[in-house]
Amino acid sequence: AGKLRNTITVAMRGAKLQDIISDIQTRGKELLKIYTTSATQVIILAGTNNFEENNPEHMIQLYTKLARSIHANNSSAKLRFVPSFHAPATTIDTETLQYINSNLKSLAELTNQNFYDLHPKFMKNGHPNTELFSKADQLHPSAKGNKILREQLAQLIARL
């Protein structure tokens, strides 16, 4: 097995895309200095907290704005979009999520970035696999779901 590159994870639990954008715009260089001004890769796994708005066009605009905000601080960083997946507790339907993801994939291709869809890994018979989500809220991954997420992201990072 090869070495994984230095990886820094930044989590903003409960944050919506617009919260992340605002933080980057107001504290850009300070907030991103550690992990994006010198990073060659930035993996974006965000968006689940925006599902309640049920406004796919707005989510796509926010993802685009997030990508631009990151590039404003580091124009050479390669972005890797890992879109949100359908959790049982979310109000979004699978068709809408697929629409958002197909648009994010197009955005990634148009901007020479990458798109990695983990959504199928969290589905079972066309519905969110409840075993992969916390029994407490059915929104956040369970230990089993986190294991899948961790393994998939490790594979992604190893390929970069």
Coordinates of N, CA and C in Angstrom, one line a residue:
A1 N 0.8 -1.2 0.0 CA 0.0 0.0 0.0 C 0.9 1.2 0.0
G2 N 0.5 2.2 -0.8 CA 1.2 3.5 -0.9 C 0.9 4.4 0.2
K3 N 1.7 5.4 0.4 CA 1.5 6.3 1.5 C 0.3 7.3 1.1
L4 N -0.5 7.6 2.0 CA -1.5 8.6 1.8 C -0.8 10.0 2.0
R5 N -1.1 10.9 1.1 CA -0.6 12.2 1.3 C -1.1 12.9 2.6
N6 N -0.4 13.9 3.0 CA -0.9 14.6 4.2 C -2.3 15.1 4.0
T7 N -3.2 14.8 4.8 CA -4.6 15.1 4.7 C -5.1 15.8 5.9
I8 N -5.8 16.9 5.7 CA -6.5 17.6 6.7 C -8.0 17.6 6.5
T9 N -8.7 17.3 7.5 CA -10.2 17.3 7.4 C -10.7 18.4 8.2
V10 N -11.6 19.2 7.5 CA -12.2 20.3 8.2 C -13.7 20.0 8.2
A11 N -14.3 19.9 9.3 CA -15.8 19.6 9.4 C -16.5 20.8 10.0
M12 N -17.6 21.1 9.4 CA -18.4 22.2 9.9 C -19.8 21.6 10.1
R13 N -20.0 20.8 11.1 CA -21.3 20.1 11.4 C -22.4 21.1 11.5
G14 N -23.5 20.8 10.8 CA -24.7 21.7 10.9 C -24.6 22.9 10.0
A15 N -23.5 23.1 9.3 CA -23.3 24.2 8.4 C -24.0 24.0 7.1
K16 N -24.6 25.0 6.6 CA -25.1 25.0 5.2 C -24.0 25.5 4.3
L17 N -24.2 25.3 3.0 CA -23.2 25.7 2.0 C -23.0 27.2 2.1
Q18 N -24.0 28.0 2.4 CA -23.9 29.5 2.5 C -23.0 29.8 3.7
D19 N -23.1 29.0 4.8 CA -22.3 29.3 6.0 C -20.8 29.1 5.7
I20 N -20.5 28.0 4.9 CA -19.1 27.7 4.5 C -18.6 28.8 3.6
I21 N -19.4 29.2 2.7 CA -19.0 30.3 1.7 C -18.7 31.6 2.5
S22 N -19.6 31.9 3.4 CA -19.5 33.2 4.2 C -18.2 33.1 5.0
D23 N -17.9 32.0 5.7 CA -16.6 31.8 6.4 C -15.4 32.0 5.5
I24 N -15.5 31.4 4.3 CA -14.3 31.6 3.4 C -14.2 33.0 3.0
Q25 N -15.3 33.7 2.7 CA -15.2 35.1 2.2 C -14.8 36.0 3.3
T26 N -15.2 35.8 4.5 CA -14.9 36.7 5.6 C -13.5 36.5 6.2
R27 N -13.2 35.2 6.3 CA -11.9 34.8 6.9 C -11.0 34.0 5.9
G28 N -11.2 34.2 4.6 CA -10.6 33.5 3.6 C -9.2 33.0 3.8
K29 N -8.2 33.9 3.7 CA -6.8 33.6 3.9 C -6.5 32.9 5.2
E30 N -7.1 33.5 6.3 CA -6.9 32.9 7.6 C -7.4 31.5 7.7
L31 N -8.7 31.4 7.3 CA -9.4 30.1 7.4 C -8.7 29.0 6.5
L32 N -8.3 29.4 5.4 CA -7.9 28.4 4.4 C -6.4 28.3 4.3
K33 N -5.7 29.2 5.0 CA -4.2 29.1 4.9 C -3.6 27.8 5.1
I34 N -4.1 27.1 6.2 CA -3.5 25.8 6.5 C -3.7 24.8 5.5
Y35 N -4.9 24.7 5.0 CA -5.2 23.6 4.1 C -5.6 23.9 2.7
T36 N -5.7 25.2 2.3 CA -6.0 25.4 0.8 C -5.0 26.3 0.1
T37 N -4.3 27.1 0.8 CA -3.3 28.0 0.1 C -2.2 27.2 -0.4
S38 N -1.9 26.0 0.2 CA -0.8 25.2 -0.2 C -1.3 23.8 -0.7
A39 N -2.6 23.6 -0.6 CA -3.2 22.3 -1.0 C -3.2 22.2 -2.5
T40 N -2.9 21.0 -3.0 CA -3.1 20.8 -4.4 C -4.5 20.2 -4.7
Q41 N -5.1 19.6 -3.7 CA -6.4 19.0 -3.8 C -7.3 19.5 -2.7
V42 N -8.6 19.8 -3.0 CA -9.5 20.1 -2.0 C -10.8 19.2 -2.2
I43 N -11.1 18.4 -1.3 CA -12.3 17.5 -1.4 C -13.5 18.2 -0.7
I44 N -14.6 18.4 -1.5 CA -15.7 19.1 -1.0 C -16.8 18.0 -0.8
L45 N -17.2 17.7 0.5 CA -18.3 16.9 0.9 C -19.2 17.7 1.7
A46 N -20.2 18.3 1.1 CA -21.1 19.2 1.8 C -22.5 19.2 1.1
G47 N -23.4 19.8 1.7 CA -24.7 20.1 1.1 C -25.9 19.4 1.8
T48 N -25.7 18.4 2.6 CA -26.9 17.7 3.2 C -27.8 18.7 4.0
N49 N -27.2 19.6 4.6 CA -28.0 20.6 5.5 C -28.8 21.6 4.6
N50 N -28.6 21.6 3.3 CA -29.3 22.4 2.4 C -30.6 21.7 1.9
F51 N -30.7 20.4 2.1 CA -31.8 19.7 1.5 C -33.1 20.2 1.9
E52 N -33.2 20.6 3.1 CA -34.5 21.1 3.7 C -35.1 22.2 2.8
E53 N -34.2 23.0 2.2 CA -34.7 24.1 1.3 C -35.4 23.6 0.1
N54 N -35.1 22.4 -0.3 CA -35.7 21.7 -1.5 C -35.7 22.7 -2.7
N55 N -34.5 23.3 -2.9 CA -34.3 24.2 -4.0 C -33.0 23.8 -4.7
P56 N -33.1 22.8 -5.7 CA -31.9 22.3 -6.3 C -31.1 23.3 -7.1
E57 N -31.8 24.3 -7.7 CA -31.1 25.3 -8.5 C -30.2 26.2 -7.5
H58 N -30.8 26.5 -6.4 CA -30.0 27.3 -5.4 C -28.8 26.5 -4.9
M59 N -29.0 25.2 -4.6 CA -27.9 24.4 -4.2 C -26.8 24.3 -5.2
I60 N -27.1 24.2 -6.5 CA -26.1 24.2 -7.5 C -25.4 25.5 -7.6
Q61 N -26.1 26.6 -7.4 CA -25.5 28.0 -7.4 C -24.5 28.1 -6.2
L62 N -24.9 27.5 -5.1 CA -24.1 27.6 -3.9 C -22.8 26.7 -4.0
Y63 N -22.9 25.5 -4.6 CA -21.7 24.7 -4.9 C -20.8 25.5 -5.8
T64 N -21.3 26.2 -6.8 CA -20.5 26.9 -7.8 C -19.8 28.1 -7.0
K65 N -20.5 28.7 -6.2 CA -20.0 29.9 -5.4 C -18.9 29.4 -4.4
L66 N -19.1 28.2 -3.8 CA -18.2 27.6 -2.9 C -16.9 27.3 -3.7
A67 N -17.0 26.7 -4.9 CA -15.8 26.4 -5.7 C -15.0 27.7 -6.0
R68 N -15.8 28.7 -6.4 CA -15.1 30.0 -6.7 C -14.4 30.6 -5.5
S69 N -15.1 30.5 -4.3 CA -14.5 31.1 -3.1 C -13.2 30.3 -2.8
I70 N -13.1 29.0 -3.0 CA -11.9 28.3 -2.7 C -10.8 28.7 -3.7
H71 N -11.2 28.8 -5.0 CA -10.2 29.2 -6.0 C -9.7 30.6 -5.8
A72 N -10.5 31.5 -5.2 CA -10.1 32.8 -5.0 C -8.9 32.9 -4.0
N73 N -8.8 31.8 -3.2 CA -7.8 31.8 -2.2 C -6.6 30.9 -2.7
N74 N -6.9 30.0 -3.6 CA -5.9 29.1 -4.1 C -6.3 28.6 -5.5
S75 N -5.9 29.4 -6.5 CA -6.4 29.1 -7.9 C -5.8 27.8 -8.5
S76 N -4.8 27.3 -7.9 CA -4.2 26.1 -8.5 C -4.8 24.8 -7.9
A77 N -5.6 24.9 -6.8 CA -6.1 23.7 -6.2 C -7.1 23.0 -7.1
K78 N -7.0 21.7 -7.1 CA -7.9 20.8 -7.9 C -9.0 20.4 -6.9
L79 N -10.2 20.7 -7.4 CA -11.4 20.4 -6.5 C -11.9 19.1 -6.8
R80 N -12.3 18.4 -5.8 CA -12.9 17.0 -5.9 C -14.3 17.1 -5.3
F81 N -15.3 17.1 -6.1 CA -16.7 17.2 -5.5 C -17.2 15.8 -5.1
V82 N -17.5 15.6 -3.9 CA -18.1 14.4 -3.4 C -19.5 14.8 -2.8
P83 N -20.5 14.8 -3.7 CA -21.8 15.3 -3.2 C -22.5 14.6 -2.1
S84 N -23.4 15.2 -1.5 CA -24.1 14.6 -0.4 C -24.9 13.4 -0.8
F85 N -25.2 12.5 0.1 CA -26.1 11.4 -0.2 C -27.4 11.5 0.5
H86 N -28.3 10.7 0.1 CA -29.7 10.7 0.5 C -29.8 10.0 1.9
A87 N -30.0 10.7 3.0 CA -30.2 10.1 4.3 C -31.7 9.9 4.5
P88 N -32.1 8.9 5.3 CA -33.5 8.7 5.5 C -34.2 9.9 6.1
A89 N -33.6 10.7 6.9 CA -34.2 11.8 7.6 C -34.3 13.1 6.7
T90 N -33.7 13.1 5.5 CA -33.8 14.3 4.7 C -35.1 14.3 3.9
T91 N -35.5 15.5 3.6 CA -36.8 15.7 2.9 C -36.7 15.6 1.4
I92 N -35.5 15.5 0.9 CA -35.2 15.5 -0.5 C -35.6 14.1 -1.1
D93 N -36.1 14.1 -2.3 CA -36.4 12.8 -2.9 C -35.2 12.4 -3.8
T94 N -35.1 11.1 -4.1 CA -34.0 10.6 -4.8 C -33.8 11.3 -6.2
E95 N -34.9 11.5 -6.9 CA -34.9 12.1 -8.2 C -34.3 13.5 -8.2
T96 N -34.6 14.3 -7.1 CA -34.1 15.7 -7.0 C -32.6 15.6 -6.7
L97 N -32.2 14.7 -5.8 CA -30.8 14.5 -5.5 C -30.0 14.1 -6.7
Q98 N -30.5 13.2 -7.6 CA -29.9 12.8 -8.8 C -29.7 14.0 -9.7
Y99 N -30.7 14.8 -9.8 CA -30.7 16.0 -10.6 C -29.5 17.0 -10.1
I100 N -29.5 17.2 -8.8 CA -28.4 18.0 -8.3 C -27.0 17.4 -8.6
N101 N -26.9 16.1 -8.3 CA -25.6 15.4 -8.6 C -25.2 15.4 -10.1
S102 N -26.2 15.3 -11.0 CA -25.8 15.3 -12.4 C -25.3 16.7 -12.8
N103 N -25.9 17.7 -12.2 CA -25.5 19.1 -12.5 C -24.1 19.4 -11.9
L104 N -23.9 18.8 -10.7 CA -22.5 19.0 -10.1 C -21.5 18.3 -10.9
K105 N -21.8 17.1 -11.4 CA -20.9 16.4 -12.3 C -20.6 17.2 -13.5
S106 N -21.6 17.8 -14.1 CA -21.4 18.7 -15.3 C -20.5 19.9 -14.9
L107 N -20.8 20.5 -13.8 CA -20.0 21.6 -13.3 C -18.5 21.2 -13.1
A108 N -18.3 20.0 -12.5 CA -16.9 19.5 -12.3 C -16.3 19.3 -13.7
E109 N -17.0 18.7 -14.6 CA -16.4 18.5 -16.0 C -16.1 19.8 -16.7
L110 N -17.0 20.7 -16.6 CA -16.8 22.0 -17.3 C -15.6 22.8 -16.7
T111 N -15.3 22.6 -15.5 CA -14.2 23.3 -14.8 C -13.0 22.5 -14.6
N112 N -12.9 21.3 -15.3 CA -11.8 20.4 -15.2 C -11.5 20.0 -13.8
Q113 N -12.6 19.7 -13.0 CA -12.5 19.2 -11.7 C -13.0 17.8 -11.7
N114 N -13.1 17.2 -10.5 CA -13.5 15.8 -10.5 C -14.8 15.6 -9.6
F115 N -15.5 14.6 -9.9 CA -16.8 14.3 -9.3 C -16.8 12.9 -8.9
Y116 N -17.1 12.6 -7.6 CA -17.1 11.2 -7.1 C -18.5 11.0 -6.4
D117 N -19.3 10.2 -6.9 CA -20.7 10.0 -6.4 C -20.7 8.8 -5.4
L118 N -20.8 9.1 -4.1 CA -20.9 8.0 -3.1 C -22.4 7.6 -2.8
H119 N -23.3 8.4 -3.4 CA -24.7 8.1 -3.2 C -25.1 6.7 -3.3
P120 N -24.7 6.0 -4.4 CA -25.1 4.6 -4.5 C -24.7 3.7 -3.4
K121 N -23.6 4.0 -2.8 CA -23.0 3.2 -1.6 C -23.9 3.3 -0.4
F122 N -24.8 4.3 -0.4 CA -25.7 4.5 0.8 C -27.1 4.1 0.5
M123 N -27.3 3.5 -0.6 CA -28.7 3.1 -1.0 C -28.9 1.6 -1.0
K124 N -30.1 1.2 -0.9 CA -30.4 -0.3 -0.9 C -31.9 -0.4 -1.5
N125 N -32.0 -1.1 -2.6 CA -33.3 -1.3 -3.2 C -33.9 0.1 -3.6
G126 N -33.1 1.1 -4.0 CA -33.7 2.3 -4.4 C -34.0 3.3 -3.3
H127 N -33.7 3.0 -2.0 CA -34.0 3.8 -0.9 C -32.7 3.9 0.0
P128 N -32.6 5.0 0.8 CA -31.5 5.1 1.7 C -31.4 3.8 2.6
N129 N -30.2 3.3 2.7 CA -30.0 2.1 3.6 C -29.9 2.6 5.0
T130 N -31.0 2.3 5.8 CA -31.1 2.8 7.1 C -30.0 2.3 8.1
E131 N -29.5 1.1 7.7 CA -28.4 0.6 8.5 C -27.1 1.4 8.5
L132 N -27.0 2.3 7.5 CA -25.8 3.1 7.3 C -25.9 4.5 8.0
F133 N -27.1 4.7 8.7 CA -27.3 6.0 9.3 C -27.6 5.8 10.8
S134 N -27.3 6.8 11.5 CA -27.5 6.8 13.0 C -28.9 6.5 13.3
K135 N -29.1 5.6 14.3 CA -30.5 5.4 14.8 C -31.1 6.6 15.4
A136 N -30.2 7.5 16.0 CA -30.7 8.6 16.7 C -31.4 9.7 15.8
D137 N -30.8 9.9 14.6 CA -31.3 11.0 13.8 C -31.6 10.6 12.3
Q138 N -31.1 9.4 11.9 CA -31.2 8.9 10.5 C -30.7 10.0 9.5
L139 N -29.8 10.8 9.9 CA -29.2 11.8 9.0 C -27.7 11.6 8.9
H140 N -27.1 11.5 10.0 CA -25.6 11.3 10.0 C -25.3 9.8 9.9
P141 N -24.2 9.5 9.3 CA -23.8 8.1 9.1 C -23.6 7.4 10.4
S142 N -24.0 6.1 10.5 CA -23.7 5.3 11.6 C -22.2 4.8 11.6
A143 N -21.8 4.0 12.5 CA -20.4 3.5 12.5 C -20.2 2.8 11.2
K144 N -21.2 2.0 10.8 CA -21.1 1.2 9.5 C -21.0 2.2 8.3
G145 N -21.8 3.3 8.3 CA -21.8 4.3 7.3 C -20.5 5.0 7.2
N146 N -20.0 5.4 8.4 CA -18.7 6.1 8.5 C -17.6 5.3 8.0
K147 N -17.7 4.0 8.2 CA -16.6 3.1 7.7 C -16.6 3.1 6.2
I148 N -17.8 3.0 5.6 CA -17.9 3.1 4.1 C -17.3 4.4 3.6
L149 N -17.8 5.5 4.2 CA -17.3 6.9 3.9 C -15.8 7.0 4.0
R150 N -15.3 6.5 5.1 CA -13.8 6.6 5.3 C -13.1 5.8 4.3
E151 N -13.5 4.5 4.0 CA -12.9 3.7 3.0 C -12.9 4.3 1.6
Q152 N -14.1 4.9 1.2 CA -14.2 5.5 -0.1 C -13.4 6.7 -0.2
L153 N -13.3 7.6 0.8 CA -12.5 8.8 0.8 C -11.0 8.4 0.8
A154 N -10.6 7.4 1.5 CA -9.2 6.9 1.5 C -8.8 6.5 0.1
Q155 N -9.7 5.7 -0.5 CA -9.4 5.3 -1.9 C -9.3 6.5 -2.8
L156 N -10.2 7.5 -2.7 CA -10.1 8.7 -3.5 C -8.8 9.4 -3.3
I157 N -8.4 9.6 -2.0 CA -7.2 10.3 -1.7 C -5.9 9.6 -2.2
A158 N -6.0 8.2 -2.1 CA -4.9 7.4 -2.6 C -4.7 7.5 -4.1
R159 N -5.7 7.8 -4.8 CA -5.7 7.9 -6.3 C -5.2 9.3 -6.7
L160 N -5.2 10.3 -5.8 CA -4.9 11.6 -6.2 C -3.4 11.8 -6.5

